[in-house]
mmCIF file of C-alpha atoms and ligand atoms in Angstrom:
data_model
loop_
_atom_site.group_PDB
_atom_site.id
_atom_site.type_symbol
_atom_site.label_atom_id
_atom_site.label_comp_id
_atom_site.label_asym_id
_atom_site.label_seq_id
_atom_site.Cartn_x
_atom_site.Cartn_y
_atom_site.Cartn_z
ATOM 1 C CA MET A 199 6.390 5.918 -7.727
ATOM 2 C CA LEU A 200 9.915 4.790 -6.986
ATOM 3 C CA GLY A 201 12.108 7.681 -8.106
ATOM 4 C CA GLN A 202 14.555 6.952 -10.859
ATOM 5 C CA GLN A 203 16.719 8.336 -8.098
ATOM 6 C CA ILE A 204 17.131 4.847 -6.590
ATOM 7 C CA GLU A 205 17.768 3.126 -9.880
ATOM 8 C CA ARG A 206 20.451 5.670 -10.668
ATOM 9 C CA LEU A 207 21.990 5.247 -7.236
ATOM 10 C CA VAL A 208 22.010 1.487 -7.534
ATOM 11 C CA ALA A 209 23.437 1.640 -11.045
ATOM 12 C CA THR A 210 26.239 3.939 -9.883
ATOM 13 C CA ALA A 211 27.029 1.736 -6.901
ATOM 14 C CA ALA A 212 27.082 -1.373 -9.105
ATOM 15 C CA VAL A 213 29.476 0.210 -11.580
ATOM 16 C CA THR A 214 31.781 1.313 -8.777
ATOM 17 C CA LEU A 215 31.685 -2.161 -7.256
ATOM 18 C CA LEU A 216 32.378 -3.972 -10.497
ATOM 19 C CA GLY A 217 35.611 -2.067 -10.729
ATOM 20 C CA VAL A 218 36.657 -3.133 -7.242
ATOM 21 C CA VAL A 219 35.445 -6.640 -6.422
ATOM 22 C CA GLY A 220 33.919 -8.148 -9.546
ATOM 23 C CA ALA A 221 30.287 -9.056 -10.212
ATOM 24 C CA GLY A 222 27.779 -8.099 -7.495
ATOM 25 C CA ALA A 223 27.978 -10.691 -4.764
ATOM 26 C CA GLN A 224 26.581 -8.959 -1.730
ATOM 27 C CA ILE A 225 24.046 -6.442 -0.483
ATOM 28 C CA THR A 226 26.306 -3.520 -1.410
ATOM 29 C CA GLY A 227 25.248 -2.373 -4.860
ATOM 30 C CA SER A 228 22.240 -4.749 -4.872
ATOM 31 C CA PRO A 229 18.599 -3.625 -5.354
ATOM 32 C CA HIS A 230 18.361 -3.305 -1.536
ATOM 33 C CA ASP A 231 21.313 -0.937 -1.159
ATOM 34 C CA PHE A 232 19.688 2.442 -0.443
ATOM 35 C CA ALA A 233 22.838 4.008 1.063
ATOM 36 C CA GLY A 234 22.493 6.913 -1.344
ATOM 37 C CA LEU A 235 19.349 7.994 0.523
ATOM 38 C CA ASP A 236 21.060 8.107 3.945
ATOM 39 C CA ALA A 237 23.280 10.981 5.071
ATOM 40 C CA ARG A 238 25.871 8.512 6.399
ATOM 41 C CA ARG A 239 25.453 6.063 3.502
ATOM 42 C CA ARG A 240 24.285 3.302 5.826
ATOM 43 C CA ILE A 241 22.742 0.187 4.236
ATOM 44 C CA CYS A 242 21.328 -1.949 7.062
ATOM 45 C CA VAL A 243 19.560 0.975 8.782
ATOM 46 C CA PHE A 244 16.678 0.967 6.284
ATOM 47 C CA CYS A 245 15.589 -2.371 7.765
ATOM 48 C CA HIS A 246 17.503 -3.030 11.002
ATOM 49 C CA THR A 247 18.622 -1.253 14.163
ATOM 50 C CA PRO A 248 20.818 -2.439 17.052
ATOM 51 C CA HIS A 249 18.479 -0.772 19.585
ATOM 52 C CA ASN A 250 14.813 0.058 20.176
ATOM 53 C CA ALA A 251 13.623 -2.263 17.423
ATOM 54 C CA ASP A 252 9.986 -2.520 16.311
ATOM 55 C CA LEU A 253 8.392 -5.634 17.839
ATOM 56 C CA THR A 254 5.066 -5.452 15.954
ATOM 57 C CA VAL A 255 5.902 -8.439 13.753
ATOM 58 C CA THR A 256 6.673 -11.705 15.571
ATOM 59 C CA ASP A 257 10.300 -12.862 15.177
ATOM 60 C CA ALA A 258 11.257 -9.779 13.139
ATOM 61 C CA PRO A 259 15.063 -9.361 13.077
ATOM 62 C CA LEU A 260 15.707 -6.079 15.024
ATOM 63 C CA TRP A 261 13.319 -4.252 12.704
ATOM 64 C CA ASN A 262 13.714 -0.523 11.927
ATOM 65 C CA HIS A 263 11.286 0.072 9.037
ATOM 66 C CA ALA A 264 7.681 1.248 9.335
ATOM 67 C CA VAL A 265 5.408 -1.827 9.099
ATOM 68 C CA THR A 266 2.456 -2.091 6.722
ATOM 69 C CA THR A 267 -0.981 -2.430 8.312
ATOM 70 C CA ARG A 268 -2.801 -3.602 5.178
ATOM 71 C CA THR A 269 -5.151 -6.587 4.962
ATOM 72 C CA TYR A 270 -4.728 -8.482 1.670
ATOM 73 C CA SER A 271 -6.891 -10.611 -0.579
ATOM 74 C CA LEU A 272 -5.333 -14.107 -0.536
ATOM 75 C CA TYR A 273 -4.601 -16.747 -3.193
ATOM 76 C CA ASP A 274 -6.978 -19.709 -3.341
ATOM 77 C CA SER A 275 -7.928 -22.389 -5.876
ATOM 78 C CA PRO A 276 -9.912 -25.655 -5.933
ATOM 79 C CA THR A 277 -6.687 -27.707 -5.820
ATOM 80 C CA MET A 278 -5.011 -25.701 -3.073
ATOM 81 C CA ASP A 279 -4.650 -27.825 0.077
ATOM 82 C CA ALA A 280 -2.967 -25.398 2.471
ATOM 83 C CA THR A 281 -4.966 -22.673 4.144
ATOM 84 C CA THR A 282 -3.268 -19.343 3.615
ATOM 85 C CA ASN A 283 -3.340 -16.597 6.201
ATOM 86 C CA GLN A 284 -2.688 -12.887 6.293
ATOM 87 C CA PRO A 285 1.081 -12.477 5.770
ATOM 88 C CA THR A 286 3.097 -12.722 8.953
ATOM 89 C CA GLY A 287 6.782 -12.825 9.807
ATOM 90 C CA ALA A 288 9.309 -12.007 7.127
ATOM 91 C CA SER A 289 6.618 -11.662 4.444
ATOM 92 C CA ARG A 290 4.940 -8.763 6.245
ATOM 93 C CA LEU A 291 8.375 -7.132 6.475
ATOM 94 C CA CYS A 292 8.872 -7.410 2.701
ATOM 95 C CA LEU A 293 5.387 -6.061 2.079
ATOM 96 C CA SER A 294 6.267 -3.054 4.231
ATOM 97 C CA CYS A 295 7.918 -1.747 1.057
ATOM 98 C CA HIS A 296 6.510 -4.112 -1.566
ATOM 99 C CA ASP A 297 2.804 -3.250 -1.229
ATOM 100 C CA GLY A 298 3.530 0.372 -2.110
ATOM 101 C CA SER A 299 1.726 1.680 1.000
ATOM 102 C CA VAL A 300 4.802 2.492 3.125
ATOM 103 C CA ALA A 301 7.714 4.566 1.834
ATOM 104 C CA VAL A 302 11.043 2.822 1.244
ATOM 105 C CA ASP A 303 12.760 5.568 3.265
ATOM 106 C CA SER A 304 10.401 5.301 6.284
ATOM 107 C CA TYR A 305 13.053 4.026 8.689
ATOM 108 C CA GLY A 306 13.986 4.874 12.264
ATOM 109 C CA GLY A 307 10.782 6.886 12.719
ATOM 110 C CA ARG A 308 11.247 9.067 9.599
ATOM 111 C CA ALA A 309 8.304 9.675 7.291
ATOM 112 C CA GLY A 310 9.677 8.765 3.883
ATOM 113 C CA THR A 311 8.659 9.969 0.449
ATOM 114 C CA ILE A 312 9.727 7.254 -2.034
ATOM 115 C CA PHE A 313 7.118 4.564 -2.755
ATOM 116 C CA LEU A 314 7.393 1.377 -4.811
ATOM 117 C CA ALA A 315 5.010 1.029 -7.757
ATOM 118 C CA GLY A 316 4.659 -1.139 -10.852
ATOM 119 C CA PRO A 317 5.741 -4.805 -10.950
ATOM 120 C CA ASP A 318 7.980 -4.413 -7.871
ATOM 121 C CA ALA A 319 4.925 -3.510 -5.739
ATOM 122 C CA VAL A 320 3.742 -7.138 -5.781
ATOM 123 C CA GLY A 321 1.267 -6.647 -2.907
ATOM 124 C CA ALA A 322 -0.291 -3.391 -4.128
ATOM 125 C CA ASP A 323 -3.253 -5.262 -5.666
ATOM 126 C CA GLY A 324 -3.448 -7.818 -2.857
ATOM 127 C CA LEU A 325 -1.935 -11.310 -2.809
ATOM 128 C CA ALA A 326 -4.660 -13.267 -4.637
ATOM 129 C CA ASN A 327 -2.543 -13.227 -7.816
ATOM 130 C CA ASP A 328 0.740 -14.171 -6.143
ATOM 131 C CA HIS A 329 2.344 -17.465 -5.053
ATOM 132 C CA PRO A 330 0.859 -18.180 -1.597
ATOM 133 C CA VAL A 331 2.980 -17.247 1.438
ATOM 134 C CA SER A 332 2.694 -17.448 5.238
ATOM 135 C CA PHE A 333 1.420 -21.006 5.602
ATOM 136 C CA GLN A 334 2.895 -24.166 7.122
ATOM 137 C CA TYR A 335 4.512 -26.437 4.503
ATOM 138 C CA THR A 336 4.590 -29.736 6.372
ATOM 139 C CA ASP A 337 5.136 -33.390 5.412
ATOM 140 C CA ALA A 338 1.407 -33.921 6.054
ATOM 141 C CA LEU A 339 0.567 -31.215 3.504
ATOM 142 C CA ALA A 340 2.960 -32.792 0.973
ATOM 143 C CA ILE A 341 1.333 -36.221 1.420
ATOM 144 C CA GLN A 342 -2.166 -34.767 1.188
ATOM 145 C CA ASP A 343 -1.220 -32.869 -1.991
ATOM 146 C CA GLY A 344 0.684 -35.782 -3.557
ATOM 147 C CA GLN A 345 2.798 -33.532 -5.779
ATOM 148 C CA LEU A 346 5.071 -31.880 -3.246
ATOM 149 C CA HIS A 347 8.432 -33.078 -1.875
ATOM 150 C CA LEU A 348 8.606 -33.888 1.853
ATOM 151 C CA PRO A 349 10.084 -30.728 3.397
ATOM 152 C CA SER A 350 11.676 -32.592 6.322
ATOM 153 C CA SER A 351 13.845 -34.782 4.097
ATOM 154 C CA ALA A 352 13.901 -33.575 0.472
ATOM 155 C CA PRO A 353 17.108 -31.670 -0.337
ATOM 156 C CA SER A 354 16.861 -27.917 -0.903
ATOM 157 C CA THR A 355 19.979 -28.179 -3.136
ATOM 158 C CA LEU A 356 21.582 -25.626 -0.796
ATOM 159 C CA GLY A 357 23.047 -28.195 1.608
ATOM 160 C CA GLY A 358 20.159 -29.106 3.919
ATOM 161 C CA SER A 359 16.496 -30.033 3.621
ATOM 162 C CA ILE A 360 13.724 -27.767 2.318
ATOM 163 C CA ASN A 361 12.644 -27.245 5.911
ATOM 164 C CA GLN A 362 16.127 -26.287 7.103
ATOM 165 C CA ASP A 363 17.085 -24.000 4.223
ATOM 166 C CA LEU A 364 13.884 -22.544 2.797
ATOM 167 C CA LEU A 365 11.237 -22.399 5.528
ATOM 168 C CA PHE A 366 10.852 -20.126 8.554
ATOM 169 C CA ASN A 367 9.614 -22.173 11.530
ATOM 170 C CA GLY A 368 8.046 -24.465 8.925
ATOM 171 C CA SER A 369 6.356 -21.596 7.113
ATOM 172 C CA LEU A 370 6.763 -20.657 3.453
ATOM 173 C CA GLU A 371 7.489 -16.921 3.132
ATOM 174 C CA CYS A 372 8.679 -14.472 0.471
ATOM 175 C CA ALA A 373 12.183 -15.136 1.753
ATOM 176 C CA SER A 374 11.799 -18.867 0.956
ATOM 177 C CA CYS A 375 12.384 -17.914 -2.685
ATOM 178 C CA HIS A 376 14.209 -14.572 -2.358
ATOM 179 C CA ASP A 377 17.372 -13.547 -0.510
ATOM 180 C CA VAL A 378 16.818 -9.965 0.582
ATOM 181 C CA HIS A 379 20.566 -9.584 1.251
ATOM 182 C CA ASN A 380 21.627 -10.896 -2.169
ATOM 183 C CA SER A 381 24.030 -13.235 -0.393
ATOM 184 C CA GLY A 382 22.733 -16.594 -1.636
ATOM 185 C CA PRO A 383 24.265 -18.990 -4.159
ATOM 186 C CA ALA A 384 22.092 -17.626 -6.972
ATOM 187 C CA ARG A 385 23.514 -14.134 -6.539
ATOM 188 C CA ALA A 386 25.873 -14.485 -9.478
ATOM 189 C CA VAL A 387 22.873 -15.197 -11.690
ATOM 190 C CA ASN A 388 21.505 -11.786 -10.679
ATOM 191 C CA ASP A 389 17.976 -13.104 -11.140
ATOM 192 C CA SER A 390 15.378 -11.344 -8.969
ATOM 193 C CA LEU A 391 17.424 -12.139 -5.843
ATOM 194 C CA LEU A 392 16.246 -15.756 -6.032
ATOM 195 C CA VAL A 393 17.830 -18.278 -3.666
ATOM 196 C CA ILE A 394 17.824 -20.991 -6.368
ATOM 197 C CA THR A 395 18.176 -20.461 -10.117
ATOM 198 C CA GLN A 396 15.162 -20.411 -12.447
ATOM 199 C CA GLN A 397 17.254 -22.278 -15.043
ATOM 200 C CA GLY A 398 15.210 -25.377 -15.955
ATOM 201 C CA SER A 399 12.706 -24.220 -13.285
ATOM 202 C CA ARG A 400 14.995 -25.608 -10.604
ATOM 203 C CA LEU A 401 13.483 -23.265 -8.012
ATOM 204 C CA CYS A 402 9.931 -24.562 -8.531
ATOM 205 C CA LEU A 403 11.004 -28.223 -8.839
ATOM 206 C CA THR A 404 12.795 -28.055 -5.499
ATOM 207 C CA CYS A 405 9.384 -28.185 -3.773
ATOM 208 C CA HIS A 406 6.947 -29.259 -6.497
ATOM 209 C CA ASN A 407 7.320 -32.952 -7.388
ATOM 210 C CA LEU A 408 6.202 -32.893 -11.022
HETATM 211 C C1 HEC B 220 15.662 -4.042 2.583
HETATM 212 C C2 HEC B 220 15.644 -4.530 3.937
HETATM 213 C C3 HEC B 220 16.893 -5.122 4.515
HETATM 214 C C4 HEC B 220 18.173 -4.622 4.484
HETATM 215 C C5 HEC B 220 18.667 -3.350 3.814
HETATM 216 C C6 HEC B 220 18.978 -5.510 5.288
HETATM 217 N N1 HEC B 220 18.205 -6.539 5.767
HETATM 218 FE FE1 HEC B 220 18.760 -7.991 7.046
HETATM 219 N N2 HEC B 220 16.908 -8.843 6.943
HETATM 220 C C7 HEC B 220 15.856 -8.311 6.268
HETATM 221 C C8 HEC B 220 14.719 -9.204 6.378
HETATM 222 C C9 HEC B 220 13.346 -8.988 5.761
HETATM 223 C C10 HEC B 220 15.141 -10.296 7.148
HETATM 224 C C11 HEC B 220 14.313 -11.511 7.556
HETATM 225 C C12 HEC B 220 14.199 -12.493 6.408
HETATM 226 C C13 HEC B 220 15.411 -13.325 6.204
HETATM 227 O O1 HEC B 220 16.087 -13.706 7.180
HETATM 228 O O2 HEC B 220 15.700 -13.636 5.040
HETATM 229 C C14 HEC B 220 16.528 -10.025 7.517
HETATM 230 C C15 HEC B 220 17.302 -10.834 8.335
HETATM 231 C C16 HEC B 220 18.543 -10.487 8.820
HETATM 232 C C17 HEC B 220 19.291 -11.242 9.795
HETATM 233 C C18 HEC B 220 18.832 -12.525 10.485
HETATM 234 C C19 HEC B 220 18.778 -13.690 9.539
HETATM 235 C C20 HEC B 220 20.047 -13.905 8.807
HETATM 236 O O3 HEC B 220 20.004 -13.818 7.547
HETATM 237 O O4 HEC B 220 21.101 -14.129 9.420
HETATM 238 C C21 HEC B 220 20.482 -10.588 9.985
HETATM 239 C C22 HEC B 220 21.601 -10.988 10.918
HETATM 240 C C23 HEC B 220 20.479 -9.419 9.121
HETATM 241 N N3 HEC B 220 19.287 -9.388 8.422
HETATM 242 C C24 HEC B 220 21.502 -8.512 9.006
HETATM 243 C C25 HEC B 220 21.570 -7.466 8.091
HETATM 244 C C26 HEC B 220 22.716 -6.576 7.940
HETATM 245 C C27 HEC B 220 23.992 -6.658 8.763
HETATM 246 C C28 HEC B 220 22.395 -5.693 6.954
HETATM 247 C C29 HEC B 220 23.258 -4.602 6.339
HETATM 248 C C30 HEC B 220 24.544 -5.032 5.802
HETATM 249 C C31 HEC B 220 21.043 -6.025 6.501
HETATM 250 N N4 HEC B 220 20.599 -7.119 7.201
HETATM 251 C C32 HEC B 220 20.334 -5.318 5.553
HETATM 252 C C33 HEC B 220 15.832 -7.132 5.584
HETATM 253 C C34 HEC B 220 16.931 -6.337 5.313
HETATM 254 C C1 HEC B 221 12.983 -0.931 2.877
HETATM 255 C C2 HEC B 221 12.150 -1.311 1.745
HETATM 256 C C3 HEC B 221 12.237 -2.739 1.253
HETATM 257 C C4 HEC B 221 12.085 -3.895 1.982
HETATM 258 C C5 HEC B 221 11.803 -4.039 3.471
HETATM 259 C C6 HEC B 221 12.222 -4.978 1.036
HETATM 260 N N1 HEC B 221 12.437 -4.480 -0.219
HETATM 261 FE FE1 HEC B 221 12.691 -5.538 -1.940
HETATM 262 N N2 HEC B 221 13.035 -3.833 -2.989
HETATM 263 C C7 HEC B 221 12.890 -2.559 -2.494
HETATM 264 C C8 HEC B 221 13.108 -1.596 -3.565
HETATM 265 C C9 HEC B 221 13.024 -0.074 -3.435
HETATM 266 C C10 HEC B 221 13.384 -2.349 -4.728
HETATM 267 C C11 HEC B 221 13.624 -1.817 -6.139
HETATM 268 C C12 HEC B 221 15.035 -1.373 -6.343
HETATM 269 C C13 HEC B 221 15.258 -0.895 -7.765
HETATM 270 O O1 HEC B 221 14.299 -0.596 -8.487
HETATM 271 O O2 HEC B 221 16.408 -0.850 -8.142
HETATM 272 C C14 HEC B 221 13.340 -3.752 -4.327
HETATM 273 C C15 HEC B 221 13.551 -4.812 -5.195
HETATM 274 C C16 HEC B 221 13.262 -6.128 -4.886
HETATM 275 C C17 HEC B 221 13.286 -7.224 -5.822
HETATM 276 C C18 HEC B 221 13.613 -7.130 -7.301
HETATM 277 C C19 HEC B 221 15.068 -7.368 -7.489
HETATM 278 C C20 HEC B 221 15.488 -7.296 -8.930
HETATM 279 O O3 HEC B 221 16.535 -7.885 -9.238
HETATM 280 O O4 HEC B 221 14.807 -6.635 -9.726
HETATM 281 C C21 HEC B 221 12.932 -8.344 -5.134
HETATM 282 C C22 HEC B 221 12.816 -9.736 -5.684
HETATM 283 C C23 HEC B 221 12.696 -7.959 -3.767
HETATM 284 N N3 HEC B 221 12.917 -6.598 -3.646
HETATM 285 C C24 HEC B 221 12.284 -8.825 -2.773
HETATM 286 C C25 HEC B 221 12.163 -8.495 -1.435
HETATM 287 C C26 HEC B 221 11.866 -9.449 -0.383
HETATM 288 C C27 HEC B 221 11.589 -10.906 -0.601
HETATM 289 C C28 HEC B 221 11.850 -8.759 0.788
HETATM 290 C C29 HEC B 221 11.654 -9.303 2.198
HETATM 291 C C30 HEC B 221 12.431 -10.498 2.567
HETATM 292 C C31 HEC B 221 12.109 -7.357 0.469
HETATM 293 N N4 HEC B 221 12.302 -7.254 -0.890
HETATM 294 C C32 HEC B 221 12.128 -6.318 1.382
HETATM 295 C C33 HEC B 221 12.604 -2.222 -1.182
HETATM 296 C C34 HEC B 221 12.442 -3.110 -0.124
HETATM 297 C C1 HEC B 222 7.526 -19.562 -4.684
HETATM 298 C C2 HEC B 222 8.581 -18.623 -4.894
HETATM 299 C C3 HEC B 222 8.310 -17.157 -4.665
HETATM 300 C C4 HEC B 222 7.707 -16.591 -3.571
HETATM 301 C C5 HEC B 222 7.122 -17.272 -2.354
HETATM 302 C C6 HEC B 222 7.757 -15.160 -3.795
HETATM 303 N N1 HEC B 222 8.373 -14.883 -4.983
HETATM 304 FE FE1 HEC B 222 8.806 -13.044 -5.731
HETATM 305 N N2 HEC B 222 9.466 -13.882 -7.462
HETATM 306 C C7 HEC B 222 9.629 -15.241 -7.670
HETATM 307 C C8 HEC B 222 10.166 -15.442 -8.984
HETATM 308 C C9 HEC B 222 10.478 -16.779 -9.631
HETATM 309 C C10 HEC B 222 10.330 -14.166 -9.568
HETATM 310 C C11 HEC B 222 10.865 -13.835 -10.959
HETATM 311 C C12 HEC B 222 9.715 -13.739 -11.941
HETATM 312 C C13 HEC B 222 10.219 -13.607 -13.355
HETATM 313 O O1 HEC B 222 11.404 -13.827 -13.629
HETATM 314 O O2 HEC B 222 9.376 -13.255 -14.207
HETATM 315 C C14 HEC B 222 9.889 -13.198 -8.574
HETATM 316 C C15 HEC B 222 9.895 -11.827 -8.752
HETATM 317 C C16 HEC B 222 9.693 -10.907 -7.740
HETATM 318 C C17 HEC B 222 9.900 -9.471 -7.839
HETATM 319 C C18 HEC B 222 10.383 -8.722 -9.077
HETATM 320 C C19 HEC B 222 9.233 -8.123 -9.834
HETATM 321 C C20 HEC B 222 8.451 -9.133 -10.594
HETATM 322 O O3 HEC B 222 7.191 -9.192 -10.415
HETATM 323 O O4 HEC B 222 9.043 -9.901 -11.384
HETATM 324 C C21 HEC B 222 9.587 -8.922 -6.627
HETATM 325 C C22 HEC B 222 9.649 -7.474 -6.239
HETATM 326 C C23 HEC B 222 9.179 -10.020 -5.760
HETATM 327 N N3 HEC B 222 9.249 -11.204 -6.463
HETATM 328 C C24 HEC B 222 8.796 -9.870 -4.438
HETATM 329 C C25 HEC B 222 8.201 -10.878 -3.678
HETATM 330 C C26 HEC B 222 7.522 -10.662 -2.419
HETATM 331 C C27 HEC B 222 7.379 -9.328 -1.709
HETATM 332 C C28 HEC B 222 7.057 -11.870 -2.004
HETATM 333 C C29 HEC B 222 6.185 -12.180 -0.811
HETATM 334 C C30 HEC B 222 4.904 -11.463 -0.734
HETATM 335 C C31 HEC B 222 7.482 -12.854 -3.001
HETATM 336 N N4 HEC B 222 8.151 -12.210 -4.002
HETATM 337 C C32 HEC B 222 7.244 -14.230 -2.904
HETATM 338 C C33 HEC B 222 9.338 -16.246 -6.773
HETATM 339 C C34 HEC B 222 8.718 -16.083 -5.555
HETATM 340 C C1 HEC B 223 9.733 -23.539 -1.005
HETATM 341 C C2 HEC B 223 8.845 -24.429 -1.699
HETATM 342 C C3 HEC B 223 8.167 -23.952 -2.953
HETATM 343 C C4 HEC B 223 8.747 -23.342 -4.042
HETATM 344 C C5 HEC B 223 10.204 -22.973 -4.233
HETATM 345 C C6 HEC B 223 7.687 -23.132 -4.976
HETATM 346 N N1 HEC B 223 6.509 -23.564 -4.472
HETATM 347 FE FE1 HEC B 223 4.685 -23.413 -5.338
HETATM 348 N N2 HEC B 223 3.807 -24.061 -3.648
HETATM 349 C C7 HEC B 223 4.462 -24.636 -2.584
HETATM 350 C C8 HEC B 223 3.495 -25.134 -1.651
HETATM 351 C C9 HEC B 223 3.812 -25.863 -0.347
HETATM 352 C C10 HEC B 223 2.225 -24.810 -2.160
HETATM 353 C C11 HEC B 223 0.854 -25.133 -1.554
HETATM 354 C C12 HEC B 223 0.240 -26.332 -2.289
HETATM 355 C C13 HEC B 223 -1.116 -26.709 -1.771
HETATM 356 O O1 HEC B 223 -1.390 -26.476 -0.585
HETATM 357 O O2 HEC B 223 -1.940 -27.277 -2.536
HETATM 358 C C14 HEC B 223 2.461 -24.149 -3.438
HETATM 359 C C15 HEC B 223 1.458 -23.675 -4.282
HETATM 360 C C16 HEC B 223 1.658 -23.397 -5.624
HETATM 361 C C17 HEC B 223 0.624 -23.232 -6.608
HETATM 362 C C18 HEC B 223 -0.876 -23.256 -6.339
HETATM 363 C C19 HEC B 223 -1.356 -24.699 -6.349
HETATM 364 C C20 HEC B 223 -2.870 -24.829 -6.332
HETATM 365 O O3 HEC B 223 -3.323 -25.952 -6.091
HETATM 366 O O4 HEC B 223 -3.581 -23.838 -6.559
HETATM 367 C C21 HEC B 223 1.229 -23.071 -7.809
HETATM 368 C C22 HEC B 223 0.559 -22.939 -9.156
HETATM 369 C C23 HEC B 223 2.659 -23.056 -7.561
HETATM 370 N N3 HEC B 223 2.888 -23.258 -6.232
HETATM 371 C C24 HEC B 223 3.621 -22.875 -8.525
HETATM 372 C C25 HEC B 223 4.965 -22.653 -8.264
HETATM 373 C C26 HEC B 223 5.928 -22.178 -9.225
HETATM 374 C C27 HEC B 223 5.625 -21.912 -10.686
HETATM 375 C C28 HEC B 223 7.115 -22.076 -8.579
HETATM 376 C C29 HEC B 223 8.416 -21.559 -9.111
HETATM 377 C C30 HEC B 223 8.400 -20.201 -9.652
HETATM 378 C C31 HEC B 223 6.884 -22.479 -7.204
HETATM 379 N N4 HEC B 223 5.572 -22.828 -7.050
HETATM 380 C C32 HEC B 223 7.866 -22.542 -6.220
HETATM 381 C C33 HEC B 223 5.826 -24.691 -2.406
HETATM 382 C C34 HEC B 223 6.758 -24.096 -3.241
#
C-alpha cells in the first residue's frame, strides 16, 4: 500500500509551490516528487543517477531504481493487428513502481518499503486489461488497420509527427501518453500526467482515425 505519507508530502509540496510559482508546471510538487522520502530531498535520484547506472533495460536513461522482473499477461483481441510483447524500454521502467512488486523507494541499491496499490498499480493484475504498449507503431500497421493515422506524417499536435513526439524508436510505450516529469503541454490540465489533453478525446484521436 502506498502510504498516505506520499500523498501528504505531495500535497504539502504542491501548496508550497502554488505560493511561489503558480500552478504546478514541473516535476517539483508533481506525483513523481518523492523528495520527502530522501534525506537530502533529492527528486531525480529515485529514478536516475549520474554514475553506475543500471543497464538491465535497453536504452534506459541512467537508471537508478530497482527493475521489475515480472512477466505479464498481455492485451489481445480479434481486431488487434499489432503483436504485443513483454514490456521493454521505458514501459518496464514505469512498471518498476506501477506493478506494485518493487518499492517506490528502492533506489540506489536501497530496499524500500512503500509499494503502490489500487488503481495506480496498473500492472499489478497484468497488462491484458490495459492499452497495449511495447510494440512498433509503423505506417504499415496503420495501413493494415485502416483506422490509425500514419505515424511518420500525421501531426502529434505537439509540433512534430506522432513518430517524432510520441514514439520511442517507433515503439508505443507508457510514456507515449504520459509525461513522467510533468513537463509537457498538458501539465496545466493536471490530468494524469497526460501529454495531450483528454478534452474531446484529443489524446486518443491523435493516433486513432475515427
Ligand atoms: C519517477 C521516476 C523519474 C523521476 C523522479 C525522474 N525521471 Fe527522468 N525519466 C524517467 C523515465 C521513465 C524516463 C524515460 C521515459 C521518457 O523519456 O519519458 C526518463 C527520462 C529522462 C531523460 C531523458 C529523456 C528526456 O526527457 O530528456 C532525462 C534527461 C531525465 N529523465 C532527467 C530527469 C531529471 C533531471 C530528473 C529530476 C529533476 C528526473 N529525470 C526525474 C523517470 C524519472
Ligand atoms: C520510482 C517509482 C515510480 C516510477 C519509476 C514511475 N512512477 Fe508513476 N507514480 C509513482 C507513485 C508513487 C505515484 C502516486 C503518487 C501519489 O499517489 O500521489 C505515481 C503516479 C503516477 C500517475 C498518476 C498521476 C496522477 O495525476 O494521479 C501516472 C499517470 C504515472 N505515475 C505514470 C507513470 C509513468 C508513465 C511512468 C514511466 C514513464 C512512471 N509513472 C514511473 C511512482 C513511480
Ligand atoms: C494510449 C494511452 C495510454 C497508455 C499507452 C498508457 N496510459 Fe496510463 N492512462 C491513460 C489515460 C487516458 C489515463 C486517465 C484515465 C482516466 O482519466 O480515467 C491513464 C491513467 C493512468 C494512471 C492513473 C490511474 C488510473 O488508472 O487512472 C496511471 C498510474 C497510469 N495511467 C500508468 C500507466 C502505465 C504504467 C502505463 C504503461 C504500462 C500506461 N499508463 C500506459 C492513457 C494511457
Ligand atoms: C500514440 C498513439 C495512440 C494513442 C494516443 C492511443 N492509441 Fe489506442 N492504439 C494505438 C495503436 C497503434 C494500437 C494498435 C492497433 C492494432 O494493432 O490493431 C492501439 C490499440 C487500441 C485498442 C485496441 C484495438 C483492438 O483492435 O483491440 C483500443 C480499444 C484503443 N487503442 C483505444 C484507445 C483509447 C481509448 C485511447 C485514448 C485514451 C487511445 N487508444 C490512445 C495507438 C494509440
